[in-house]
PDB file of C-alpha atoms in Angstrom:
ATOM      1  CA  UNK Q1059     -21.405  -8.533 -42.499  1.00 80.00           C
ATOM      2  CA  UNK Q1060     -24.524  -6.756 -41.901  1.00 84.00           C
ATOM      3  CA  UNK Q1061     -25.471  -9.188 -39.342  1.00 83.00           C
ATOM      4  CA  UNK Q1062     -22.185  -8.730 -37.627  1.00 75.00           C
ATOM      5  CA  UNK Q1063     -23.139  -4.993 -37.544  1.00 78.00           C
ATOM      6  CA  UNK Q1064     -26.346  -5.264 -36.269  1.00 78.00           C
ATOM      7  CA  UNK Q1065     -25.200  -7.439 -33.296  1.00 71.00           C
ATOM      8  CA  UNK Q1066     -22.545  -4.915 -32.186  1.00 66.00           C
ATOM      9  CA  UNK Q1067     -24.660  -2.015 -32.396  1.00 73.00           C
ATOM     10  CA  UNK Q1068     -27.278  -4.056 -30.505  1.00 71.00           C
ATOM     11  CA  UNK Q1069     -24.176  -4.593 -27.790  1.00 63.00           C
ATOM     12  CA  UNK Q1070     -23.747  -1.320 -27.449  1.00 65.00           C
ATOM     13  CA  UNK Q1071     -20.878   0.152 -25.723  1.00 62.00           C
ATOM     14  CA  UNK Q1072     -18.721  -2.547 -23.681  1.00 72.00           C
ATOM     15  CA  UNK Q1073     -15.443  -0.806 -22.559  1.00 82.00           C
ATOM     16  CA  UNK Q1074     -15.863   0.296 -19.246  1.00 86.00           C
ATOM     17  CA  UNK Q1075     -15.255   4.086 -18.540  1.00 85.00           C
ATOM     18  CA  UNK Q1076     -12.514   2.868 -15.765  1.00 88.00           C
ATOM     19  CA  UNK Q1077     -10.858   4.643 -13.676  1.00 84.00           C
ATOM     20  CA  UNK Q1078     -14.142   7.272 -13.778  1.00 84.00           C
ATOM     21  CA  UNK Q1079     -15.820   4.075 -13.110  1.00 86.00           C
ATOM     22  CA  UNK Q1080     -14.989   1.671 -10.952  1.00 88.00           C
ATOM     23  CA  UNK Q1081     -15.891  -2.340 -12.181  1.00 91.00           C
ATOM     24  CA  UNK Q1082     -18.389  -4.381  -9.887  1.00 89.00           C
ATOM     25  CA  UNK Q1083     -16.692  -7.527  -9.100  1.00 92.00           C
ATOM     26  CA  UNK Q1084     -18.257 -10.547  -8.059  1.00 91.00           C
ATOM     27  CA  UNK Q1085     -19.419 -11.134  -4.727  1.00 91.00           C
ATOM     28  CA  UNK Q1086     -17.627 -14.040  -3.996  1.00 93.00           C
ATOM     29  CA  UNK Q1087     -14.116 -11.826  -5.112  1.00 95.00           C
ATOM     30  CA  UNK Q1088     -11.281 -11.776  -2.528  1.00 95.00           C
ATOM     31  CA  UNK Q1089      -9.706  -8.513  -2.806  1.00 95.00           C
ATOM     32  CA  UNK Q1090      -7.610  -6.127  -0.523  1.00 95.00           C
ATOM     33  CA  UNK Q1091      -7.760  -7.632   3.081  1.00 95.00           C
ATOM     34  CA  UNK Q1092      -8.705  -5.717   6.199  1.00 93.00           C
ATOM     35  CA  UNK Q1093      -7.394  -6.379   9.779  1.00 91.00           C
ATOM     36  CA  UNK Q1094      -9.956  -5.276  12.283  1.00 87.00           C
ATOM     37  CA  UNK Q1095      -8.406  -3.120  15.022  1.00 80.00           C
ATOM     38  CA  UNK Q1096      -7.693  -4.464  18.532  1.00 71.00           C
ATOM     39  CA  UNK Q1097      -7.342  -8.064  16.537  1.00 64.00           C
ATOM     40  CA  UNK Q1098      -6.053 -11.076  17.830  1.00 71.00           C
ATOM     41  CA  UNK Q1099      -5.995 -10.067  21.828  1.00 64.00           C
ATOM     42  CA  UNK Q1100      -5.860 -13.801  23.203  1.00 62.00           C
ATOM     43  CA  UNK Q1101      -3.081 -14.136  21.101  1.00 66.00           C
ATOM     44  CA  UNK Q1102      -4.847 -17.160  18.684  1.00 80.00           C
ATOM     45  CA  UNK Q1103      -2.858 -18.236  16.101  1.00 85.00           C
ATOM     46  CA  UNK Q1104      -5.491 -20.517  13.866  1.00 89.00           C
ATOM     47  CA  UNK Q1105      -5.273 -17.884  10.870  1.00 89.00           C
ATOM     48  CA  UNK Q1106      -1.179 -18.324  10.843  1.00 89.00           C
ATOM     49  CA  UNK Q1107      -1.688 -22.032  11.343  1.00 92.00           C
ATOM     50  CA  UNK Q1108      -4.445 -22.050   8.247  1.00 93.00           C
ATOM     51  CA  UNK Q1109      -2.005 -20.232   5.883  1.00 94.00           C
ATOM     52  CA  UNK Q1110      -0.527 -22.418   3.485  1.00 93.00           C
ATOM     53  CA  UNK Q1111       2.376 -19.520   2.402  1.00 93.00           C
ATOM     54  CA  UNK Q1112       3.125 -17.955   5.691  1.00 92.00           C
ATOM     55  CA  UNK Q1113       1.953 -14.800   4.876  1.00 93.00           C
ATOM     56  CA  UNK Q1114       0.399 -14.081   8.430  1.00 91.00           C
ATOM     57  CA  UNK Q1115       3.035 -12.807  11.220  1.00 85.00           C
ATOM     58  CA  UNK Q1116       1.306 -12.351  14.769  1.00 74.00           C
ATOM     59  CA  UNK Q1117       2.817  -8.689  15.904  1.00 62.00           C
ATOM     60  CA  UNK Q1118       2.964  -9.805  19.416  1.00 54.00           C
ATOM     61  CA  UNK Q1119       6.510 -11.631  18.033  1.00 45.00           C
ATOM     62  CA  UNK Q1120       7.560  -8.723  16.694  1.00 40.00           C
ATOM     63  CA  UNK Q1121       9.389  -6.155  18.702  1.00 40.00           C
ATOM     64  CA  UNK Q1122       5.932  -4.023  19.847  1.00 39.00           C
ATOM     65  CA  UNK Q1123       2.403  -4.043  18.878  1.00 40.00           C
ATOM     66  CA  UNK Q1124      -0.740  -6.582  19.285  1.00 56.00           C
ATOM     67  CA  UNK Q1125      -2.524  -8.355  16.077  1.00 73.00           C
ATOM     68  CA  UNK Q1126      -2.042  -9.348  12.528  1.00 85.00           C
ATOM     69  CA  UNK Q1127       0.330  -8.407  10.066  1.00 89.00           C
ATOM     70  CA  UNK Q1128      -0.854 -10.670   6.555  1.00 93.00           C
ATOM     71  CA  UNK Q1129       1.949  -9.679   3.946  1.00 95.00           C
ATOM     72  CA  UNK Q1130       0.065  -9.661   0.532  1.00 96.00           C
ATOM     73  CA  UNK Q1131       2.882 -10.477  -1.068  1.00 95.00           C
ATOM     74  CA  UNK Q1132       2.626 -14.175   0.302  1.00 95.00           C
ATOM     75  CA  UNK Q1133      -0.833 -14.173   0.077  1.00 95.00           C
ATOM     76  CA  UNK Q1134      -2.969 -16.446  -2.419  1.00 96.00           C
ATOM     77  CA  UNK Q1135      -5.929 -14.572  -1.345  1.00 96.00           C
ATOM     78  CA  UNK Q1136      -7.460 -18.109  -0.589  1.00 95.00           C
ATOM     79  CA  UNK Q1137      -9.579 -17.140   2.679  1.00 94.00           C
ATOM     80  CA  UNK Q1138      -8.660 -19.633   5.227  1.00 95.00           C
ATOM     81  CA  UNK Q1139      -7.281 -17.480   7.318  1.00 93.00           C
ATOM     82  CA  UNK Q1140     -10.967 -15.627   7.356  1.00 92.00           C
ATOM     83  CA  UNK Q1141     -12.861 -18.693   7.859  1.00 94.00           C
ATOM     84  CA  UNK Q1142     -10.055 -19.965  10.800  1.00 92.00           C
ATOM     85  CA  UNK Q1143     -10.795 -16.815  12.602  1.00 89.00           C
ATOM     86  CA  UNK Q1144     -13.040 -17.427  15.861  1.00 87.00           C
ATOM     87  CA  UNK Q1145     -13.323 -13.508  15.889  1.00 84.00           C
ATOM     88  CA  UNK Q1146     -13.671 -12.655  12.605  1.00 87.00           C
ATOM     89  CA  UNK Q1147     -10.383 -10.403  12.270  1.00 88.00           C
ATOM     90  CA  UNK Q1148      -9.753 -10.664   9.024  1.00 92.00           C
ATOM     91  CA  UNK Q1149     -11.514  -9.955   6.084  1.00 94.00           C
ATOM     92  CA  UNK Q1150     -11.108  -9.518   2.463  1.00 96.00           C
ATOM     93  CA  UNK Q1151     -12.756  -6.775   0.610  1.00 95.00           C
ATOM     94  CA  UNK Q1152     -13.769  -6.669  -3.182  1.00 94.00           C
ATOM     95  CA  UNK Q1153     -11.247  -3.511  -3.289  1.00 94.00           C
ATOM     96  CA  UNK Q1154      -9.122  -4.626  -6.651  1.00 95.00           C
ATOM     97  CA  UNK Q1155      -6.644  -1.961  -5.989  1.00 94.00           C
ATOM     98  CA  UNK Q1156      -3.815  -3.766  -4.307  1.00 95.00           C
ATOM     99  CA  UNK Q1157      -0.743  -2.752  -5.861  1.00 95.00           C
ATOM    100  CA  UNK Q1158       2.364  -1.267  -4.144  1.00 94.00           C
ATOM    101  CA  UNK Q1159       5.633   0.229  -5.845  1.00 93.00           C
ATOM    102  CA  UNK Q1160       7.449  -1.569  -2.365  1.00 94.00           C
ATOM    103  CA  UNK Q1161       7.668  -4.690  -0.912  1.00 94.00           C
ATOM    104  CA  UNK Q1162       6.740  -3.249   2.119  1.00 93.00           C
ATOM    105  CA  UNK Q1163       3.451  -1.896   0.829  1.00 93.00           C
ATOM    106  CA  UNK Q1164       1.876  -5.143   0.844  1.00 95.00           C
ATOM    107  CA  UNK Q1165       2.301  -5.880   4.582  1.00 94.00           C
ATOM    108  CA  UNK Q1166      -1.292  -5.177   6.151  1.00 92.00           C
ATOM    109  CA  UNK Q1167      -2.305  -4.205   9.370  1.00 89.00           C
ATOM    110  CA  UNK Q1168      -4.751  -2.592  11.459  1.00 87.00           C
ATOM    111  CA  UNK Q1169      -3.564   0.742  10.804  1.00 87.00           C
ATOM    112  CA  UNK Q1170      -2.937   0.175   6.677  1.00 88.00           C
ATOM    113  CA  UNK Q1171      -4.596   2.758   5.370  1.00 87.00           C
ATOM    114  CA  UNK Q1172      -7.879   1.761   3.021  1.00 84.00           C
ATOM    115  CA  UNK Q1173      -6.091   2.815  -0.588  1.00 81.00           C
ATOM    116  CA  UNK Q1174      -1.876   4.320   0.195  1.00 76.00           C
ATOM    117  CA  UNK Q1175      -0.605   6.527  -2.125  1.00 75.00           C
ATOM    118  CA  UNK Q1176       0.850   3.912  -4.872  1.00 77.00           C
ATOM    119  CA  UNK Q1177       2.628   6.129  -7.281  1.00 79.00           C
ATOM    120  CA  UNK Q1178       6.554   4.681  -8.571  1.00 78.00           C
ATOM    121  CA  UNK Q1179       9.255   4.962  -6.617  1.00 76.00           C
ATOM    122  CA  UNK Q1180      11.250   7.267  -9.386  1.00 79.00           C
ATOM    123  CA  UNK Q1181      10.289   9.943 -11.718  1.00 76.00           C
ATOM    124  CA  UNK Q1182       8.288   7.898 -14.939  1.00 78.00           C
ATOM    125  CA  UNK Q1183       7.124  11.243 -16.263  1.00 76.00           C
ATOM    126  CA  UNK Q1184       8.607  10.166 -19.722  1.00 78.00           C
ATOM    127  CA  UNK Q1185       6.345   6.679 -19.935  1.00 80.00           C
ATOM    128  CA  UNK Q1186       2.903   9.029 -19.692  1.00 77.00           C
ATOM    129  CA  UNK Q1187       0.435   7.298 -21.728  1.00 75.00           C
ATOM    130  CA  UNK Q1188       2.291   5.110 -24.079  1.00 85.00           C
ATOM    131  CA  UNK Q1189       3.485   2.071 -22.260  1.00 92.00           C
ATOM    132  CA  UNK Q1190       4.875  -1.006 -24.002  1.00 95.00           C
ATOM    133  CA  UNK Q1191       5.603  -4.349 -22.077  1.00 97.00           C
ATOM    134  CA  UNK Q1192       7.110  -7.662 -22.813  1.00 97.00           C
ATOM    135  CA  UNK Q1193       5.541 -10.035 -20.620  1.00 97.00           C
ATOM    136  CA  UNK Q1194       7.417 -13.272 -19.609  1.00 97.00           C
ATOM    137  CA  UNK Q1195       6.218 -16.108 -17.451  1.00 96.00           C
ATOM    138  CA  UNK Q1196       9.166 -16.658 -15.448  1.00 95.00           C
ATOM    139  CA  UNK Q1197       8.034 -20.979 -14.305  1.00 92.00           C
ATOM    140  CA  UNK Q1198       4.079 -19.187 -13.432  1.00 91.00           C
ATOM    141  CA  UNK Q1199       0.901 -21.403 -13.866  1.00 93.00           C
ATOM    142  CA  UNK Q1200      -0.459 -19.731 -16.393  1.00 94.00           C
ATOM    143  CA  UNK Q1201      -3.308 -18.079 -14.344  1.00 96.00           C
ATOM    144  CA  UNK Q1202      -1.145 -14.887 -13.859  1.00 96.00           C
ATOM    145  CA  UNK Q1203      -0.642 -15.027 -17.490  1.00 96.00           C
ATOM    146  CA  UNK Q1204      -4.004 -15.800 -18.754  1.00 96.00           C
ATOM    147  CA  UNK Q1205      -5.351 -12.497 -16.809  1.00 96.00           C
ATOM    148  CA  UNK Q1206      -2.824 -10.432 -18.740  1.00 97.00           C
ATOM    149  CA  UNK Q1207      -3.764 -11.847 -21.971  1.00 95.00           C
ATOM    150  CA  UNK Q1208      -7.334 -10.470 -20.849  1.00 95.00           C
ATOM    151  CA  UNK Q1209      -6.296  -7.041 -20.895  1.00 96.00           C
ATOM    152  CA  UNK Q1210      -6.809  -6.521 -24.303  1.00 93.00           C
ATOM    153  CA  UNK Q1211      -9.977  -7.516 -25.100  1.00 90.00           C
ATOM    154  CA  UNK Q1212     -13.255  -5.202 -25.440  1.00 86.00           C
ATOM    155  CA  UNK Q1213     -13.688  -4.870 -21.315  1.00 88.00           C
ATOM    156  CA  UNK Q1214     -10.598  -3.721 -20.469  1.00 93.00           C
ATOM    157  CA  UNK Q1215      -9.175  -2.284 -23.541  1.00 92.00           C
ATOM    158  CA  UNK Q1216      -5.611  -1.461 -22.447  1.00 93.00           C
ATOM    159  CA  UNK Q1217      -4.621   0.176 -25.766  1.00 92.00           C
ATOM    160  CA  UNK Q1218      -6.826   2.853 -25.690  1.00 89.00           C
ATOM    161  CA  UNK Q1219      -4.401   3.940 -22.407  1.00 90.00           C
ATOM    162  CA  UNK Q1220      -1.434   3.303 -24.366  1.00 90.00           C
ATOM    163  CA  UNK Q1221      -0.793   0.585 -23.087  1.00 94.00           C
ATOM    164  CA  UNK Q1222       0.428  -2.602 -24.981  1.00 95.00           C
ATOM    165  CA  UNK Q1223       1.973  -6.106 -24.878  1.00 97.00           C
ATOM    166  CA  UNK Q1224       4.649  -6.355 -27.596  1.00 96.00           C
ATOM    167  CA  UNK Q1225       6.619  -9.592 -28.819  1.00 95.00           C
ATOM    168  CA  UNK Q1226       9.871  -8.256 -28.336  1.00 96.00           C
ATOM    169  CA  UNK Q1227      11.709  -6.986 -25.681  1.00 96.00           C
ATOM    170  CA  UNK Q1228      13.710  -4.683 -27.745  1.00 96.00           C
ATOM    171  CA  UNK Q1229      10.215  -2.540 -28.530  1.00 95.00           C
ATOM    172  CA  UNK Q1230       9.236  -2.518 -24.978  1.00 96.00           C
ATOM    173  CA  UNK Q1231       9.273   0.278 -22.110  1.00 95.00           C
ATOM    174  CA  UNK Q1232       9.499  -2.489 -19.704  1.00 95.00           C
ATOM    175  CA  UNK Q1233       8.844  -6.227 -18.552  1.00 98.00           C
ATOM    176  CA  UNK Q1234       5.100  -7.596 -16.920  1.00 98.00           C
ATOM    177  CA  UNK Q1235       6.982 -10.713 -15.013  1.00 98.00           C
ATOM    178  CA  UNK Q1236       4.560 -13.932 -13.562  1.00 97.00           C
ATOM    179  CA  UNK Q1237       5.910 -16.872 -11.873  1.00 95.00           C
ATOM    180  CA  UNK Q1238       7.995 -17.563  -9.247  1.00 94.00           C
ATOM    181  CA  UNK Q1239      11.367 -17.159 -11.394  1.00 94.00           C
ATOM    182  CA  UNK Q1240      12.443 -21.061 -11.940  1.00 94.00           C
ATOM    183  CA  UNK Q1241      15.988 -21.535 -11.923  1.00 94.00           C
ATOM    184  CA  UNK Q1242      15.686 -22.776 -15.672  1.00 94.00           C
ATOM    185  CA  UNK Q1243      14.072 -19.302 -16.344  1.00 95.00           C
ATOM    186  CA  UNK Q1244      16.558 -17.225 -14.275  1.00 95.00           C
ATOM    187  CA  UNK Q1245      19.286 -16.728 -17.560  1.00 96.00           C
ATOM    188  CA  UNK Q1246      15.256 -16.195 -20.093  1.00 96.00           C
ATOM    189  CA  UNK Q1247      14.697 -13.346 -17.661  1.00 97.00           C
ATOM    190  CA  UNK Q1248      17.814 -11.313 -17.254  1.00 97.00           C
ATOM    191  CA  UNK Q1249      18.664 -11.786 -21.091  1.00 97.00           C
ATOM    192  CA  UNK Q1250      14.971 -10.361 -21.340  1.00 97.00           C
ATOM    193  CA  UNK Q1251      15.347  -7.853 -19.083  1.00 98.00           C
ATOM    194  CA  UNK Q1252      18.897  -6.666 -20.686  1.00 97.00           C
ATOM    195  CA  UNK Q1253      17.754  -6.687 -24.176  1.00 97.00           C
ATOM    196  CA  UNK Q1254      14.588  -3.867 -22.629  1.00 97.00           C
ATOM    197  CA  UNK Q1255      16.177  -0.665 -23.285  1.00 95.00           C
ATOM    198  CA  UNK Q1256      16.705   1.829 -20.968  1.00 92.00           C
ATOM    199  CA  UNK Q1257      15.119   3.404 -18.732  1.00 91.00           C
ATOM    200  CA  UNK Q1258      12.472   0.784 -18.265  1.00 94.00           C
ATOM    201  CA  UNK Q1259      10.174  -0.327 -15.619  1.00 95.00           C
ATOM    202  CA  UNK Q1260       9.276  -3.581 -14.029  1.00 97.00           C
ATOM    203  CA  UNK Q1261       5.853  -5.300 -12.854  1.00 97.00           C
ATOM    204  CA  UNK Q1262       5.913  -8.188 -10.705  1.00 97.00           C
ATOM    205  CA  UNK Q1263       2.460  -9.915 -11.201  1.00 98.00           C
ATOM    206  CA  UNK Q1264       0.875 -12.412  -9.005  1.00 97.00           C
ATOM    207  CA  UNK Q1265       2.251 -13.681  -5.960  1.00 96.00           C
ATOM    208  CA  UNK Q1266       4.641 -16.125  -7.084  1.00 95.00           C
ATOM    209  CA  UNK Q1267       6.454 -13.098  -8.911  1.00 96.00           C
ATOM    210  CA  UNK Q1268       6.175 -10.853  -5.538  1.00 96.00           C
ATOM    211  CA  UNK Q1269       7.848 -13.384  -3.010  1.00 95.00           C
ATOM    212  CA  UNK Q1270       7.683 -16.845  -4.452  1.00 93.00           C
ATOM    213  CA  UNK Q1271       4.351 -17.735  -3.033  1.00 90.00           C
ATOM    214  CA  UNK Q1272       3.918 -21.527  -2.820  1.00 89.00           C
ATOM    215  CA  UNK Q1273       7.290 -21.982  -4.231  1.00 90.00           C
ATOM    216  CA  UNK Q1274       8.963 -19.425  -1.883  1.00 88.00           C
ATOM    217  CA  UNK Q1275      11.214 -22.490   0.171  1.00 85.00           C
ATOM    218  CA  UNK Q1276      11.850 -24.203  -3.802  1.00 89.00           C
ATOM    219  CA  UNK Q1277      15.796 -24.257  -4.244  1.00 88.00           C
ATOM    220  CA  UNK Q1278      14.625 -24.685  -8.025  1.00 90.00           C
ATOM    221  CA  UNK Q1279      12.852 -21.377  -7.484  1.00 90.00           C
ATOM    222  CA  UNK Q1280      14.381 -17.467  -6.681  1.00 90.00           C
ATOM    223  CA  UNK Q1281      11.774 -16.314  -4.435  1.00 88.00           C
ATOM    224  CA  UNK Q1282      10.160 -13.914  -6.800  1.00 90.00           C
ATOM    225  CA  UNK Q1283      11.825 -11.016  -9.609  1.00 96.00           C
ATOM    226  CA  UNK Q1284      12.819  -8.633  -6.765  1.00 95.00           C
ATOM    227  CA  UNK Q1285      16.201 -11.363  -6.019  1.00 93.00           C
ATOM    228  CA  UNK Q1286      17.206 -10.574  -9.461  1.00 96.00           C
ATOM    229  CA  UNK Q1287      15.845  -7.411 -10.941  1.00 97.00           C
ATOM    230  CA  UNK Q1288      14.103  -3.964  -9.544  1.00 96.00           C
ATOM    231  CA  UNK Q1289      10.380  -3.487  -9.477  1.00 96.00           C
ATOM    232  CA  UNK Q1290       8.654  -0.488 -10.041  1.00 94.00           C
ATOM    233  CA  UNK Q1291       5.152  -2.388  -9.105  1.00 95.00           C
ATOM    234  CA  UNK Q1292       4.229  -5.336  -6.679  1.00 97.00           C
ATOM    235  CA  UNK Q1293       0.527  -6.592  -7.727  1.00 97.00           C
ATOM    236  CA  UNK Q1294      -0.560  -9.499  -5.181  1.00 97.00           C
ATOM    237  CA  UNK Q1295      -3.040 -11.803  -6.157  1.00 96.00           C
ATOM    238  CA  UNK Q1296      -2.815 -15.825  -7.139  1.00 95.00           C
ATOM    239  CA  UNK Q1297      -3.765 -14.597  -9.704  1.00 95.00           C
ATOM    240  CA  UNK Q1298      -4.491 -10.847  -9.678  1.00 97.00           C
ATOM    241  CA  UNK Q1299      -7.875  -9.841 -11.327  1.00 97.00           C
ATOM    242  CA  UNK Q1300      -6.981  -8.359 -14.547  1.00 97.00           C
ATOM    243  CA  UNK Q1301      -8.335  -5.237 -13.048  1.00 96.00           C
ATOM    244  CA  UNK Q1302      -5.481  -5.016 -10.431  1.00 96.00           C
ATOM    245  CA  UNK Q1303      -3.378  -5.409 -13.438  1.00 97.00           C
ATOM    246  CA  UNK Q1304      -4.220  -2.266 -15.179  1.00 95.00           C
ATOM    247  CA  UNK Q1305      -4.410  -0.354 -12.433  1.00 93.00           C
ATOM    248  CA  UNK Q1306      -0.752  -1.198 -11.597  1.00 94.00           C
ATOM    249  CA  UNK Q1307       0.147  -0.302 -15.149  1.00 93.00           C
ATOM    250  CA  UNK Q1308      -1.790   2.865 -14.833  1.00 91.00           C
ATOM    251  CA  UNK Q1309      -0.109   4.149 -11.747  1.00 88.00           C
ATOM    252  CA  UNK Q1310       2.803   4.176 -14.001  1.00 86.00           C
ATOM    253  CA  UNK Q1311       1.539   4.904 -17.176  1.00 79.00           C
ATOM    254  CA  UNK Q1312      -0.441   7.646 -16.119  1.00 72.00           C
ATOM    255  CA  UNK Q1313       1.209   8.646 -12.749  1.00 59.00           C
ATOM    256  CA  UNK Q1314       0.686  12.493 -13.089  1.00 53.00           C
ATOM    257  CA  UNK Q1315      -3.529  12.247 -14.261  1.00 55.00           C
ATOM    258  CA  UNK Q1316      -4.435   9.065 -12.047  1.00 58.00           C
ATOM    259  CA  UNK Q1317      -6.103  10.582  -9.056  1.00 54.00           C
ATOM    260  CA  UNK Q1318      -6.659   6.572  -7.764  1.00 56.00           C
ATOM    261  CA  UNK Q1319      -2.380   6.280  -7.597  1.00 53.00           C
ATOM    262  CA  UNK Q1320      -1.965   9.875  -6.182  1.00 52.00           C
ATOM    263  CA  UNK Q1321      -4.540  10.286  -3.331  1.00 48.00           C
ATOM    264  CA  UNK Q1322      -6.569   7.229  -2.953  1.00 46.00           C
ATOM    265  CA  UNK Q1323      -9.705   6.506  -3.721  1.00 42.00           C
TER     266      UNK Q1323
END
């Protein structure tokens, strides 16, 4: 026991002070992506032909505007579109903070600003900083999943925000939902969601969860949780870091003291 002691003092302090502080991701992270403006003049279309998901729309076939549209939503955050580029037009940043309380909010283009204003749709006040979830992998991977799970260890330490995972949907504030909704998970998920009482809130984590992702075209699949219940939160990602994660759950959480949700960074 003493040695146990003596190695955690020798640790020292592990949590990080976050959202004060912001975590320094790996180089090689893909995070938010960044259209460069004036993109795509000769009207090149390698980056929609190198996305396996779809998730690039050239504006030009839209009713006005030049360049790239890349819906996040769709995204797996893979890169090929970046390394299919000629002109280098898109790029992804190491900016974790790529959640949106509307679908729309994940469409990016040249004119996205760097961090919108991602606050909830509707008033949460009464969820401020004690926030229980039931997570349910609705047919995910278990990537999506996994990076949950991660939340609660020394790092991240979501329970000192009030935050929680708990086993039972009738002691939770709301539903963290991964995977691409399977047909044989549709009936899981809405018993799930009925047995959360209200008011509650709901997270759509990972891509699969936000549109479908891979699985989008699946008539096995429902093209995310927005076909069958609301969401409060869209986090992209395949799968999100486990820091877009609790910054999603903070924007909720602590909607009225999270400067990052309110005004950017």
């Amino acid at each position: 026991m003493l040695g146990i002691i003596k190695e955690r003092i020798h640790q020292g302090f592990r949590t990080l002070n976050y959202p004060h502080a912001l975590p320094t991701l790996s180089a090689r992270y893909r995070g938010k992506p960044v259209i460069a403006a004036g993109a795509c003049p000769t009207g090149c279309t390698a980056c929609q032909q190198a996305c396996p998901t779809q998730a690039i729309c050239l504006q030009g076939q839209r009713e006005q505007g030049e360049g790239i549209a890349l819906d996040t939503g769709r995204c797996l955050f893979c890169g090929a579109c970046a390394q299919a580029c000629p002109r280098q037009a898109i790029t992804f940043t190491r900016e974790h903070r790529v959640a949106s309380p509307t679908r729309e909010g994940l469409i990016i283009t040249n004119t996205s600003p760097a961090l919108p204003k991602r606050t909830a749709t509707r008033d949460l006040a009464m969820f401020a900083r004690s926030l229980k979830f039931r997570q349910v992998s609705a047919g995910g991977c278990g990537a999506c999943e996994a990076d949950c799970n991660v939340l609660g260890t020394l790092s991240y330490d979501m329970a000192h925000f009030g935050l929680d995972f708990v086993a039972s949907p009738r002691h939770a504030d709301g539903l963290v939902v991964t995977g691409a909704v399977s047909e044989n998970m549709r009936a899981a998920l809405l018993d799930t969601y009925a047995a959360t009482p209200e008011p509650r809130v709901v997270l759509a984590v990972g891509s699969c969860a936000c549109s479908g992702g891979l699985f989008a075209t699946s008539n096995e699949c429902h093209n995310g949780v927005a076909s069958l219940l609301p969401v409060d939160m869209y986090v992209p990602g395949c799968p999100p870091n486990p820091w877009s994660i609790l910054d999603a759950m903070l924007c909720i959480a602590w909607h009225k003291r999270f400067p990052h949700a309110e005004k950017g960074a």
